[in-house]
XYZ file of C-alpha atoms in Angstrom:
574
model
C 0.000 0.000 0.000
C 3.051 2.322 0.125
C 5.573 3.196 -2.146
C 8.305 1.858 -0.047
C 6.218 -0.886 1.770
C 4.997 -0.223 5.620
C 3.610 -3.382 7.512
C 1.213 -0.914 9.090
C -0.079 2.788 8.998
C 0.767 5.059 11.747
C -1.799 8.156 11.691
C 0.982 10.714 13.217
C 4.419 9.130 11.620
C 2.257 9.126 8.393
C 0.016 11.998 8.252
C 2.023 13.779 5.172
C 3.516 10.396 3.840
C 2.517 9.302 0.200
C 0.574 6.109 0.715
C -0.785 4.454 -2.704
C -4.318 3.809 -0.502
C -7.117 1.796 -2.281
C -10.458 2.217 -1.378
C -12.729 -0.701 -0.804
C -16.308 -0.802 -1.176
C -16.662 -1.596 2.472
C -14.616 1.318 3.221
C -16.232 3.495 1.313
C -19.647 2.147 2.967
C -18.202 3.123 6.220
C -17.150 6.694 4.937
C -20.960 7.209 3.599
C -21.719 5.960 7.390
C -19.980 8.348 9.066
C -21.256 11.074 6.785
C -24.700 10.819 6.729
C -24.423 10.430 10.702
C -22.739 13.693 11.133
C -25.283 14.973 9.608
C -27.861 13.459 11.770
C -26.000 15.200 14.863
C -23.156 12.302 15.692
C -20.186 13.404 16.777
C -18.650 10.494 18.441
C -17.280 6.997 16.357
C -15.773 3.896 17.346
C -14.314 2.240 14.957
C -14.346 -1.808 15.442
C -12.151 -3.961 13.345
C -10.046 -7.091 14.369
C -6.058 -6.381 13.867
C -4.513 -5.543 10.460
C -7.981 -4.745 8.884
C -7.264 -1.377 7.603
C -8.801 0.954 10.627
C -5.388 3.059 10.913
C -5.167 3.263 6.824
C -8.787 4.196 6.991
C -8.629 7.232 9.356
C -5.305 8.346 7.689
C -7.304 8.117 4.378
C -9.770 10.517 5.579
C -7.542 12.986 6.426
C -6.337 13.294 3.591
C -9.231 13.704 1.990
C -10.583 16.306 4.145
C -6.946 18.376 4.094
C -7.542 17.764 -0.025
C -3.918 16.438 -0.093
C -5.480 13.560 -2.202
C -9.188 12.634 -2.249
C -9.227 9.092 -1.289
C -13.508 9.235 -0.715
C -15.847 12.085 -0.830
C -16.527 12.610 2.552
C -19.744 15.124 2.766
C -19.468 16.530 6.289
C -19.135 20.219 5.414
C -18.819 22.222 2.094
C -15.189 23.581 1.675
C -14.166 22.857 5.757
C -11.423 24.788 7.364
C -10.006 21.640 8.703
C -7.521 20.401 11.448
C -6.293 16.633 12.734
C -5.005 16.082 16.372
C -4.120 12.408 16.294
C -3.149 10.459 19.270
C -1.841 6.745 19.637
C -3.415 4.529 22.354
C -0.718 3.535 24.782
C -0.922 1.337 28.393
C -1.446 4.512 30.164
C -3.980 7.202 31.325
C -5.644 9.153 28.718
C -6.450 12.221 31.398
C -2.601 12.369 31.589
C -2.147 11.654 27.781
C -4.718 14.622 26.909
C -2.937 17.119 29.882
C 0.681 16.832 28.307
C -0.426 17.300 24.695
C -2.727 20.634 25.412
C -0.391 22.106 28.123
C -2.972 21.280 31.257
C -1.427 21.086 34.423
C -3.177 18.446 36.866
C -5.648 20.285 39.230
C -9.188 19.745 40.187
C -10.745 20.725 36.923
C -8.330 19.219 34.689
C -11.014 17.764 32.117
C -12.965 21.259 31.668
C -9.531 22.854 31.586
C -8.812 20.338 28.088
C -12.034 20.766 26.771
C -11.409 24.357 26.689
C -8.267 24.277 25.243
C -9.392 21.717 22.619
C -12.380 24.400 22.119
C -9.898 27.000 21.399
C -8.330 25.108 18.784
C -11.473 24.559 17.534
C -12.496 29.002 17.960
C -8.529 29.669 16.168
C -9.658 27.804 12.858
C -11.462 30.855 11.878
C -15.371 31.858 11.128
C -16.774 29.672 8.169
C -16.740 25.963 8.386
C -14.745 25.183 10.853
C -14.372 21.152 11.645
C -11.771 19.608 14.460
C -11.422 16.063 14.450
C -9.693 14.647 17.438
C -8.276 10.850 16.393
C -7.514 8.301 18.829
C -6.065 5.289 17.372
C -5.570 1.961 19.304
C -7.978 3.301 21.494
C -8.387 -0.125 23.310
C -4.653 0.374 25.089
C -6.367 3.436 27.167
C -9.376 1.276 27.708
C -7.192 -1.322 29.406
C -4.949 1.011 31.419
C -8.758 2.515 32.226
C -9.598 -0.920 33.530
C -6.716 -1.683 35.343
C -6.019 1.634 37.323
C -8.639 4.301 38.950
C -11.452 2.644 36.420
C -13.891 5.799 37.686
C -11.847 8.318 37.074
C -10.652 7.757 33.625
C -14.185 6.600 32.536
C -15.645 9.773 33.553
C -12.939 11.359 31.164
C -14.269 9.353 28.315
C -17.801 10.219 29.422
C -17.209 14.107 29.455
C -15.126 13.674 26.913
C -17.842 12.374 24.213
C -20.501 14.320 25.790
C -18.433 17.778 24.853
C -17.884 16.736 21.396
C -21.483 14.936 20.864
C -22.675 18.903 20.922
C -24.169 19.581 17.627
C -23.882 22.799 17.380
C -20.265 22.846 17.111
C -18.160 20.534 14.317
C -15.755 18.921 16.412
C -15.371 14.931 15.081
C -14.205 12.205 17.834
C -12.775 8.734 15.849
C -11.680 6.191 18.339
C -10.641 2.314 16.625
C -10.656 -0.447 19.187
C -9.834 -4.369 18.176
C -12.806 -5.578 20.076
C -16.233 -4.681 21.483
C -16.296 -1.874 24.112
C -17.709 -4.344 26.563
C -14.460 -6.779 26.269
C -12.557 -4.467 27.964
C -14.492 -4.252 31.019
C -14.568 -7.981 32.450
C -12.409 -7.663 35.300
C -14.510 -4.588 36.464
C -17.675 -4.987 39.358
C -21.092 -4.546 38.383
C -21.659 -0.670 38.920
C -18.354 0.011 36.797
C -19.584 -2.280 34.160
C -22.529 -0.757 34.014
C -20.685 2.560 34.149
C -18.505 1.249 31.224
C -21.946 0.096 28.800
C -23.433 4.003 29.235
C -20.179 5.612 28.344
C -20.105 2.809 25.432
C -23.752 4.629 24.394
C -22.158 7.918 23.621
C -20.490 6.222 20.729
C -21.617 5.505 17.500
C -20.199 1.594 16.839
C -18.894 1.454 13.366
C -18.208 -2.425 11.938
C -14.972 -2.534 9.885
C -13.770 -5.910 9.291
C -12.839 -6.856 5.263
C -14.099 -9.952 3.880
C -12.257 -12.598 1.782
C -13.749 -10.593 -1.475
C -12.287 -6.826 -0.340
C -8.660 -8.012 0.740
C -7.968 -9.953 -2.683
C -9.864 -6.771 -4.625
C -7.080 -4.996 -2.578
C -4.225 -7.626 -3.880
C -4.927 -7.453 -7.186
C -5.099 -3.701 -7.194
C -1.766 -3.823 -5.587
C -0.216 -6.029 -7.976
C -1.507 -4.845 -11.298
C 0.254 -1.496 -9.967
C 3.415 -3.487 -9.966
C 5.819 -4.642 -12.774
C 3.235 -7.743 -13.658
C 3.857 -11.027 -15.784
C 1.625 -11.528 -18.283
C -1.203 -13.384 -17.426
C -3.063 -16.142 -20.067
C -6.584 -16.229 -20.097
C -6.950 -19.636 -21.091
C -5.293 -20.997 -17.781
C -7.575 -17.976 -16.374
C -11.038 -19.107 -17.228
C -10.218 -22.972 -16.431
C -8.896 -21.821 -12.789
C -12.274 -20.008 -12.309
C -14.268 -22.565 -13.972
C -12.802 -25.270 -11.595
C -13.040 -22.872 -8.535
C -16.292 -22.314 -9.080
C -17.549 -25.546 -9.908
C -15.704 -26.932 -6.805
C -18.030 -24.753 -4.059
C -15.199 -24.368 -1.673
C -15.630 -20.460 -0.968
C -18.208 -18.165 -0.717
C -17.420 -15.692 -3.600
C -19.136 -12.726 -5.740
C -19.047 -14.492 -9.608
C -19.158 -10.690 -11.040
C -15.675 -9.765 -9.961
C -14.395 -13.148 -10.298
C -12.304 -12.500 -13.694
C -11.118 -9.041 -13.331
C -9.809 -10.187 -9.524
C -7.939 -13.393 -11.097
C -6.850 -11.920 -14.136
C -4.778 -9.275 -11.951
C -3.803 -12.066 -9.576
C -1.871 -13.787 -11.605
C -0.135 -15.857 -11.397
C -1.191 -16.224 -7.384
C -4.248 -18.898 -8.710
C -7.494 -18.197 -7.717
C -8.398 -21.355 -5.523
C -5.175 -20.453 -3.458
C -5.531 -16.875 -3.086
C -8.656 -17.716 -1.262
C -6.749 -20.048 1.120
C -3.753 -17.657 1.761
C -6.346 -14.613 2.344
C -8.254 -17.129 4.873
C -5.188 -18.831 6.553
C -4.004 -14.658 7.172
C -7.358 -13.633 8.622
C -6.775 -16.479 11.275
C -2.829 -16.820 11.648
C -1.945 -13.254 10.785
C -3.759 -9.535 10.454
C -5.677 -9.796 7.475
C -4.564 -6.900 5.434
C -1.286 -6.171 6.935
C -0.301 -9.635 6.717
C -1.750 -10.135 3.613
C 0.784 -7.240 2.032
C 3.144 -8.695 3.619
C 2.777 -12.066 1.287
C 2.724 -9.910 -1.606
C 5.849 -7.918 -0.846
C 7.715 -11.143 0.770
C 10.938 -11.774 -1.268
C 12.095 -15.100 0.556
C 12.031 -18.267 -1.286
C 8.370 -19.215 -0.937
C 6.424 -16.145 -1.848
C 5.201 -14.543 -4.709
C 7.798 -12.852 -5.783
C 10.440 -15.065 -5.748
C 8.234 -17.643 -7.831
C 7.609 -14.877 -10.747
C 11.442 -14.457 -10.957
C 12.716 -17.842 -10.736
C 9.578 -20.267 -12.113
C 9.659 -18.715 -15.555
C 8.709 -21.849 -18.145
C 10.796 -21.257 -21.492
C 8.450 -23.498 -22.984
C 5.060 -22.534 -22.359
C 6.758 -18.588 -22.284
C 4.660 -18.260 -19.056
C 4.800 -18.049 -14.878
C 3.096 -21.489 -14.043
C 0.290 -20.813 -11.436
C 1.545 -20.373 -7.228
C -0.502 -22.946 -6.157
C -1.945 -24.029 -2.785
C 1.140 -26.413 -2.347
C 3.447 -22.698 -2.827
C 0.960 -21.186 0.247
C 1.604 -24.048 2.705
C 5.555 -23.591 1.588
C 4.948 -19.744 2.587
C 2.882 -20.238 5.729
C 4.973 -23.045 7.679
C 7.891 -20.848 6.706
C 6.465 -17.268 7.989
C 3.874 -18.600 10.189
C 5.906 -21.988 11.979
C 5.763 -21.247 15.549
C 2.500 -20.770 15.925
C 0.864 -23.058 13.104
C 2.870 -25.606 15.480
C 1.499 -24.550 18.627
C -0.891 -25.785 21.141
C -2.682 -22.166 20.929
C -3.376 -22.970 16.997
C -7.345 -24.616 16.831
C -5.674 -26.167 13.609
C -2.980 -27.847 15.845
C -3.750 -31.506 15.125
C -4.967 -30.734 11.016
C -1.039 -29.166 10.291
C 0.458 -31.806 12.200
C -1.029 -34.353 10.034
C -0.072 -32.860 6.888
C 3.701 -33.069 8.164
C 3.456 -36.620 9.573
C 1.869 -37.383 6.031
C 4.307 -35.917 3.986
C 7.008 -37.263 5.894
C 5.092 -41.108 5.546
C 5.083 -40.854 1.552
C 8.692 -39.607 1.335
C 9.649 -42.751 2.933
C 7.491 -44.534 0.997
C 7.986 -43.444 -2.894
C 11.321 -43.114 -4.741
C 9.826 -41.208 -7.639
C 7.979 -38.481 -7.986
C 8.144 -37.938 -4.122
C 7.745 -33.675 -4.671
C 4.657 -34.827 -6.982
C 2.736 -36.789 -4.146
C 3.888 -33.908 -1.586
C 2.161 -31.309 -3.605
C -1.006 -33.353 -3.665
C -0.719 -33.796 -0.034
C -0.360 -30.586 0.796
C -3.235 -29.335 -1.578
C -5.562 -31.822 0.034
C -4.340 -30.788 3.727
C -5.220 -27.050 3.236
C -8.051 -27.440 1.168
C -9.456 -29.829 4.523
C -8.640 -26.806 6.353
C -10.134 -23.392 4.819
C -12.637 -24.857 2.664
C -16.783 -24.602 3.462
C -18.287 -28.317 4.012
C -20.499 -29.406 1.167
C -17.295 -28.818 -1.320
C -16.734 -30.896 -4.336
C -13.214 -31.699 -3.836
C -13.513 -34.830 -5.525
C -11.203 -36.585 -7.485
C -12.371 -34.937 -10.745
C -11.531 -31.685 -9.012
C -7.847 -32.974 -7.488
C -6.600 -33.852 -11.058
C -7.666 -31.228 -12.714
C -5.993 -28.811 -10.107
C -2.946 -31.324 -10.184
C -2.389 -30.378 -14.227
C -3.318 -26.905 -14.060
C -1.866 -25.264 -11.165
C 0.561 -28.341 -9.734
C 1.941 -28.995 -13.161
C 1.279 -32.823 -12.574
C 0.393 -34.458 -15.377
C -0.115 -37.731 -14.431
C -2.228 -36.692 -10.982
C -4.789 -39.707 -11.601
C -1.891 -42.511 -11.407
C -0.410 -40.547 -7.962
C -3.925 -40.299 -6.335
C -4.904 -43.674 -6.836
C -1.119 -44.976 -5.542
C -1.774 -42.692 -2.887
C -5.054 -44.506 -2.050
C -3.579 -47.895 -2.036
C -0.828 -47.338 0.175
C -3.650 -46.193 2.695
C -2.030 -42.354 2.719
C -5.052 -40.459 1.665
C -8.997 -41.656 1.489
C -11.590 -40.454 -0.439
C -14.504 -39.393 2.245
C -18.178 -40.437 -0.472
C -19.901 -38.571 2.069
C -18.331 -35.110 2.176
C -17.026 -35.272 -1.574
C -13.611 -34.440 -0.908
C -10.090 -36.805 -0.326
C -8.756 -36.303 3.626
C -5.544 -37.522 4.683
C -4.567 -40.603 6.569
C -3.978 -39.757 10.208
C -2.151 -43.048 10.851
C -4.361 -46.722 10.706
C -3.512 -49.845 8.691
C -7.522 -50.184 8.789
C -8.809 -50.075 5.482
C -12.150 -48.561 6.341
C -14.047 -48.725 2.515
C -13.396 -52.585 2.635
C -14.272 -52.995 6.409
C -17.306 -50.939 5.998
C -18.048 -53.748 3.101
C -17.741 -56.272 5.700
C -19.793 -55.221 8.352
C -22.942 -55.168 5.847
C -22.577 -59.515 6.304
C -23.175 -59.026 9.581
C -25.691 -56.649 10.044
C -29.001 -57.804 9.798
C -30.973 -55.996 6.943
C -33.233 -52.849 8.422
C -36.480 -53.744 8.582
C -37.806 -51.973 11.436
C -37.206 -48.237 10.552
C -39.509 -46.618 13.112
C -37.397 -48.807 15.926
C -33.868 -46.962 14.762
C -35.397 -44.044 14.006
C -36.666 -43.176 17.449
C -32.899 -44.699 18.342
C -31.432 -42.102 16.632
C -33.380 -38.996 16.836
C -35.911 -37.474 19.763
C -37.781 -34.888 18.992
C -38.907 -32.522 21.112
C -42.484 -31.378 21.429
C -43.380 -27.767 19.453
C -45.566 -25.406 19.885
C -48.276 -24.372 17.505
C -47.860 -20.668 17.329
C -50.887 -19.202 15.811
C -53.306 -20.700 18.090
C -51.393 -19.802 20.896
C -51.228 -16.086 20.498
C -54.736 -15.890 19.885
C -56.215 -17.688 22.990
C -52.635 -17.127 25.526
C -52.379 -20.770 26.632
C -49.809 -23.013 24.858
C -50.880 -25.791 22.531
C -48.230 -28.348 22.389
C -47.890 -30.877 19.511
C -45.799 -34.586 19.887
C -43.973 -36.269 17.324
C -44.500 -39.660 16.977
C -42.212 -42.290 14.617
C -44.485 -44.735 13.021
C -44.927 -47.106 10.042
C -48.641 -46.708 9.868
C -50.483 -43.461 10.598
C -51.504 -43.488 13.727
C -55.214 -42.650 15.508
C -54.130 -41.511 19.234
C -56.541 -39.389 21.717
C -54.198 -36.336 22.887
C -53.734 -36.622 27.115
C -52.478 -34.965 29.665
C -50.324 -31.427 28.313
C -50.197 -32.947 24.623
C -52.533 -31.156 22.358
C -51.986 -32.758 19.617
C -49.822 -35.255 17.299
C -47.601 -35.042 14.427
C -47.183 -38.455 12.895
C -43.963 -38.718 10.465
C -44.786 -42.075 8.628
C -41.888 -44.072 6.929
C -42.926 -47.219 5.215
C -42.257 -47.598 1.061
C -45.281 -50.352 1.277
C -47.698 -47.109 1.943
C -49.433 -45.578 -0.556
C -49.767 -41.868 -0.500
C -53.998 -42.280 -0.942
C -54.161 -44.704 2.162
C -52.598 -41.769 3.946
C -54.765 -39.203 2.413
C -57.800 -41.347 3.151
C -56.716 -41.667 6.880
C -56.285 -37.865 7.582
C -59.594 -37.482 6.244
C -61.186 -39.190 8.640
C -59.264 -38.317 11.616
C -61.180 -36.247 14.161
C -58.252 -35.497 17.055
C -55.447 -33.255 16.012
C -53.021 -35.127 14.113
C -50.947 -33.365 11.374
C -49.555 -36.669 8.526
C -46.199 -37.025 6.932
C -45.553 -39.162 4.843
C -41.993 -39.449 3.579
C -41.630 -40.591 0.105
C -37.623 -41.309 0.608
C -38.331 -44.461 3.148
C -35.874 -46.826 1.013
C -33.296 -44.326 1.179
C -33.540 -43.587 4.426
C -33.952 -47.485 5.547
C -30.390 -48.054 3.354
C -29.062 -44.652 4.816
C -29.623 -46.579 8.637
C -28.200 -49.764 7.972
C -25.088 -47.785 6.448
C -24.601 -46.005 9.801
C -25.112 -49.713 11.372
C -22.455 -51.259 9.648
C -20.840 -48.197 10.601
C -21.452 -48.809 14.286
C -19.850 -52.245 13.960
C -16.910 -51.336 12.566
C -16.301 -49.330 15.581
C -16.756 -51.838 17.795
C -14.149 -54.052 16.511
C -11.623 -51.732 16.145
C -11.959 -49.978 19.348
C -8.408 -49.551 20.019
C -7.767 -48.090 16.419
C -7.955 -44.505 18.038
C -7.817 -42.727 14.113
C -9.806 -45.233 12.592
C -12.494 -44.742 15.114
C -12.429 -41.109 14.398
C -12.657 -41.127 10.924
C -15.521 -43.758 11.504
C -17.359 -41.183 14.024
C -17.008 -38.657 11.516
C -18.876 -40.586 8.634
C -21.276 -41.867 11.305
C -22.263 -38.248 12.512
C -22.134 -37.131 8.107
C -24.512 -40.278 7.836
C-alpha cells in the first residue's frame, strides 16, 4: 500500500507520507456511514475492526481527503471545511494524563474542563466559516485497558465528558476512536456498577463495523499487484482456474468480480488466493499480513516464484498454487501453526506426519505426491463443508496449477498405500492420520453381519428425539400453549391427545404405503393429528443400515484410536 512498503499505517508518523491507498467498497460504505451520521447530529465513532484490517489506513485516508492532499472518498461533512487533525496513539497509560501533556494542562481539580477548553480553542482559532476539528484516537483499546486496570472511575468519567463535549451539535468537532474488540471486552475484570458505568459511556459512541471480507482483501491484492511490474497473465489458464473454482463450491465468492480479480492475480491462482487470504485472517492480520505475502521476497512467496519459475516453454509463470501457500505459511507462520494455541494444531500436524510417511514410501515423484498432499491438507482446512473436492476436481488442479500431469496414477497410488482416502460422504479426499484399517473394505464387511433394516420406526426413534413444538398461531390468539408430539411410526396413527399434549404429528416411513391410504386416513381423523408421509423411506432405511455397519466397525476396532475417528465422523455425516 506504500511506495516503499509499511507493515502498518501510523496516523501521526504518516500523516504527510505518500501512501498508494485503495479504497474498498466496504470502506467506502463506512465513509458514507460516518457522513450521513454527522449529519444526523453524531459526533462520536468507534471504529471496530479485528487487527490488520485497515482501521489506521482508513482514518489516515480521511484525512487526507478532508486536508484535499489527495481525495481518497468524498466525505460530505461540510462544504469547503477549514479543517484540522489532532491524532493520538493509544498507549498502556492514562488518557487524562495523555490529553494534559499534549494541550499544556497542568493536573488540578478541573483538569477535564480545563482540556475541553483548550481543545475548544483550537477549535475558535480555525477561523469563522466551516470550521471542523477532528480529534483521532487510534488503538484506542490500550487506554481502555490502562482505564480498567487503574482508577477505572476516574478515567471513565474522562471518556464520558469527553464524548458528551464533542457529541454537541452545534459545534463541528469529530471524535474517531478504533478499538480491536467490542467496548464491553474491555471491562470484564470490572464490578457490576463500573460495568454498568462502562456500557453508558459505550452509548455515547456511534459503533462502526470494519472488518474486510475474503472478497475486499484480494480486490485490494490485485489492485496492488496490477500497480506493480506484472507477468503476463493467459486467459486460457484464467477461465479454467475459475471454472474449476467455481464448480468446486469451496468459498463463498461474488461471480461478477471473479475475472477481473484473477486476471490481476496472476499468477497467485485463484483457488489459493482464497486459502492464503483465509489462513491470514486467522494466523496473521488480514490486510497487513496479507501485504506482507505480496511484498515477501524469501524463497516461498510470490515474488520469488515470478522471478525464478519462468517456463521457457510454455513462455509463461506457471500458477503459485496451494502447495506454494503451505511452503509460505509453515515458513512465515511456523511457531505458531505448530502450537498448542493454533485450533488447527492436530490438522497441520497431520499434513507433516503425512508428507514425511510418503517420502519414505515413494522413490519417484516424491515432490509430486507432496504437492497433492499438501493441496488436500489445506483445502481440509479453509474450505466450506459441502465442497466438491472430488477426485475430478484434485486432477484437474494437479495439471493446471501443480503442473502434474499424471495426478490420476499418484492419487490412486496414494489410495492404495492407505495415505489419503476419499470421504463419499463429504465429496472431498482427507488424509490418513495413521491406521492400517482399510475402512471402505471394512465398511463392506460389516454389511454380512448386520441384519438388513427392517424396522425403521425402531432406529429411528434410536437415533433422533424430537422434542415437542408449539403451535404458534393458536397460541397467540387464545394465551395458553398448545403443544404438539412427534411420533415415529410405520402406519399413521389414531391416538386421543392426554395430559399437556394437544396434539400429534405423525412422520410415517414405510415404502409399502401408498400416499392415498394416507390421504384417506387424515380425512377421517377427528383429534389433532398433522400426517407425513416421507416418500424417501428406502433411502432412508439403506441410509440406517449404512450407519449400522458403521457402528460395527467401531466396535471391533476400538483400540484403532484414528480409525475410530474417521468412523465417528462418517457416522455423525450419515
Amino acid at each position: 500500500m506504500a511506495n516503499k512498503f509499511t507493515t502498518s499505517v501510523n496516523i501521526i508518523r504518516d500523516s504527510e507520507r505518500e501512501l498508494n491507498y485503495i479504497p474498498t467498497p466496504n470502506a467506502i460504505r463506512v465513509v458514507h456511514q460516518i457522513s450521513n451520521d454527522f449529519k444526523m447530529g453524531v459526533r462520536s465513532f468507534n471504529i471496530i475492526g479485528s487487527y490488520g484490517t485497515g482501521k489506521s489506513s482508513l482514518l489516515w485516508a480521511i484525512q487526507q481527503s478532508l486536508n484535499n492532499y489527495k481525495k481518497h472518498f468524498e466525505v460530505n461533512l461540510l462544504s469547503d471545511p477549514k479543517v484540522e487533525f489532532i491524532n493520538f496513539i493509544g498507549e498502556y497509560r492514562s488518557l487524562i494524563q495523555t490529553f494534559s501533556e499534549y494541550f499544556g494542562v497542568q493536573d488540578t481539580r478541573d483538569t477535564a474542563k480545563h482540556i475541553f477548553s483548550e481543545i475548544f480553542n483550537r477549535y475558535h482559532d480555525l477561523g469563522k466559516g466551516n470550521r471542523l476539528l477532528v480529534l483521532v484516537v487510534d488503538e484506542f483499546g490500550k487506554f481502555l485497558e490502562y482505564a480498567a486496570q487503574n482508577n477505572p472511575g476516574q478515567e471513565l468519567y474522562f471518556i464520558q465528558q469527553l464524548s458528551e463535549f464533542v457529541n454537541n451539535p452545534d459545534h463541528n468537532i469529530l471524535l474517531f476512536t478504533t478499538v480491536h474488540q467490542n467496548f464491553d471486552a474491555y471491562a470484564v475484570s470490572l464490578d457490576k456498577v463500573q460495568a454498568q458505568e462502562w456500557t453508558k459511556v459505550k452509548g455515547r459512541f456511534r459503533e462502526i463495523a470494519f472488518n474486510e471480507p475474503i472478497e475486499q482483501l484480494l480486490f485490494l491484492a490485485s489492485e496492488h499487484l496490477e500497480q506493480k511490474e506484472s507477468v503476463k497473465a493467459s486467459l486460457e489458464l484464467i477461465k479454467d482456474s475459475i471454472r474449476l473454482f467455481t464448480n468446486a463450491k469451496a468459498f463463498h465468492f461474488q461471480i461478477d468480480s471473479l475475472r477481473g480479480i484473477s486476471e490481476k492475480l496472476y499468477p497467485l491462482e485463484i483457488t489459493a488466493a482464497y486459502v492464503v487470504t483465509s489462513a491470514l485472517q486467522r494466523y496473521g492480520q488480514n490486510e497487513r499480513s496479507l501485504f506482507s505475502f505480496l511484498e515477501a521476497n524469501d524463497v516461498t512467496g510470490l515474488n520469488f516464484h515470478v522471478r525464478n519459475s519462468y517456463d521457457k516453454r510454455e513462455k509463461q509463470v506457471p500458477f503459485y498454487s496451494i502447495a506454494h501457500v503451505y511452503d509460505y505459511l509453515t515458513f512465515n507462520f511456523y511457531s505458531f501453526i505448530y502450537s498448542r494455541y493454533n485450533h488447527d494444531f492436530t490438522a497441520w500436524k497431520t499434513i507433516k506426519a503425512t508428507i514425511e510417511k510418503a517420502e519414505s514410501v515413494f522413490d519417484r515423484s516424491t515432490d509430486d505426491y507432496v504437492k497433492i498432499i499438501k493441496t488436500i491438507g489445506l483445502l481440509n482446512i479453509f474450505t466450506l463443508s459441502g465442497s466438491l473436492l472430488n477426485k475430478e476436481f484434485l486432477i484437474k488442479y494437479a495439471s493446471l496449477a501443480l503442473n502434474i500431469p499424471n495426478a490420476d496414477a499418484l492419487i490412486n497410488e496414494l489410495e492404495s498405500r492407505k495415505i489419503i482416502w476419499y470421504r463419499n460422504y463429504h465429496n472431498c479426499y482427507v488424509l490418513n492420520e495413521g491406521t492400517d484399517l482399510d475402512i471402505p473394505l471394512a465398511l463392506i464387511e460389516a454389511g454380512n453381519k448386520v441384519s438388513e433394516i427392517t424396522d425403521v420406526t425402531t432406529l429411528l426413534k434410536k437415533n433422533y428425539q424430537l422434542p415437542p413444538i408449539i403451535a404458534k398461531e393458536i397460541t397467540y390468539k387464545k394465551g395458553t400453549p398448545r403443544l404438539f408430539e412427534y411420533q415415529i411410526s410405520e402406519q399413521p396413527i389414531h391416538s386421543v391427545p392426554k395430559g399437556e399434549i394437544d396434539g400429534f404429528i405423525n412422520l410415517i416411513f414405510n415404502d409399502r404405503l401408498s400416499l392415498e391410504e394416507v390421504i384417506k386416513q387424515s380425512d377421517g381423523e377427528q383429534e389433532a393429528i398433522l400426517y407425513g408421509y416421507y416418500t424417501n423411506s428406502r433411502t432412508i432405511k439403506d441410509l440406517l443400515f449404512e450407519i449400522e455397519k458403521t457402528k460395527k466397525v467401531i466396535q471391533e476396532n476400538r483400540d484403532d484410536k484414528v480409525a475410530v475417528r474417521e468412523l465417528e465422523n462418517i457416522m455423525r455425516a450419515q
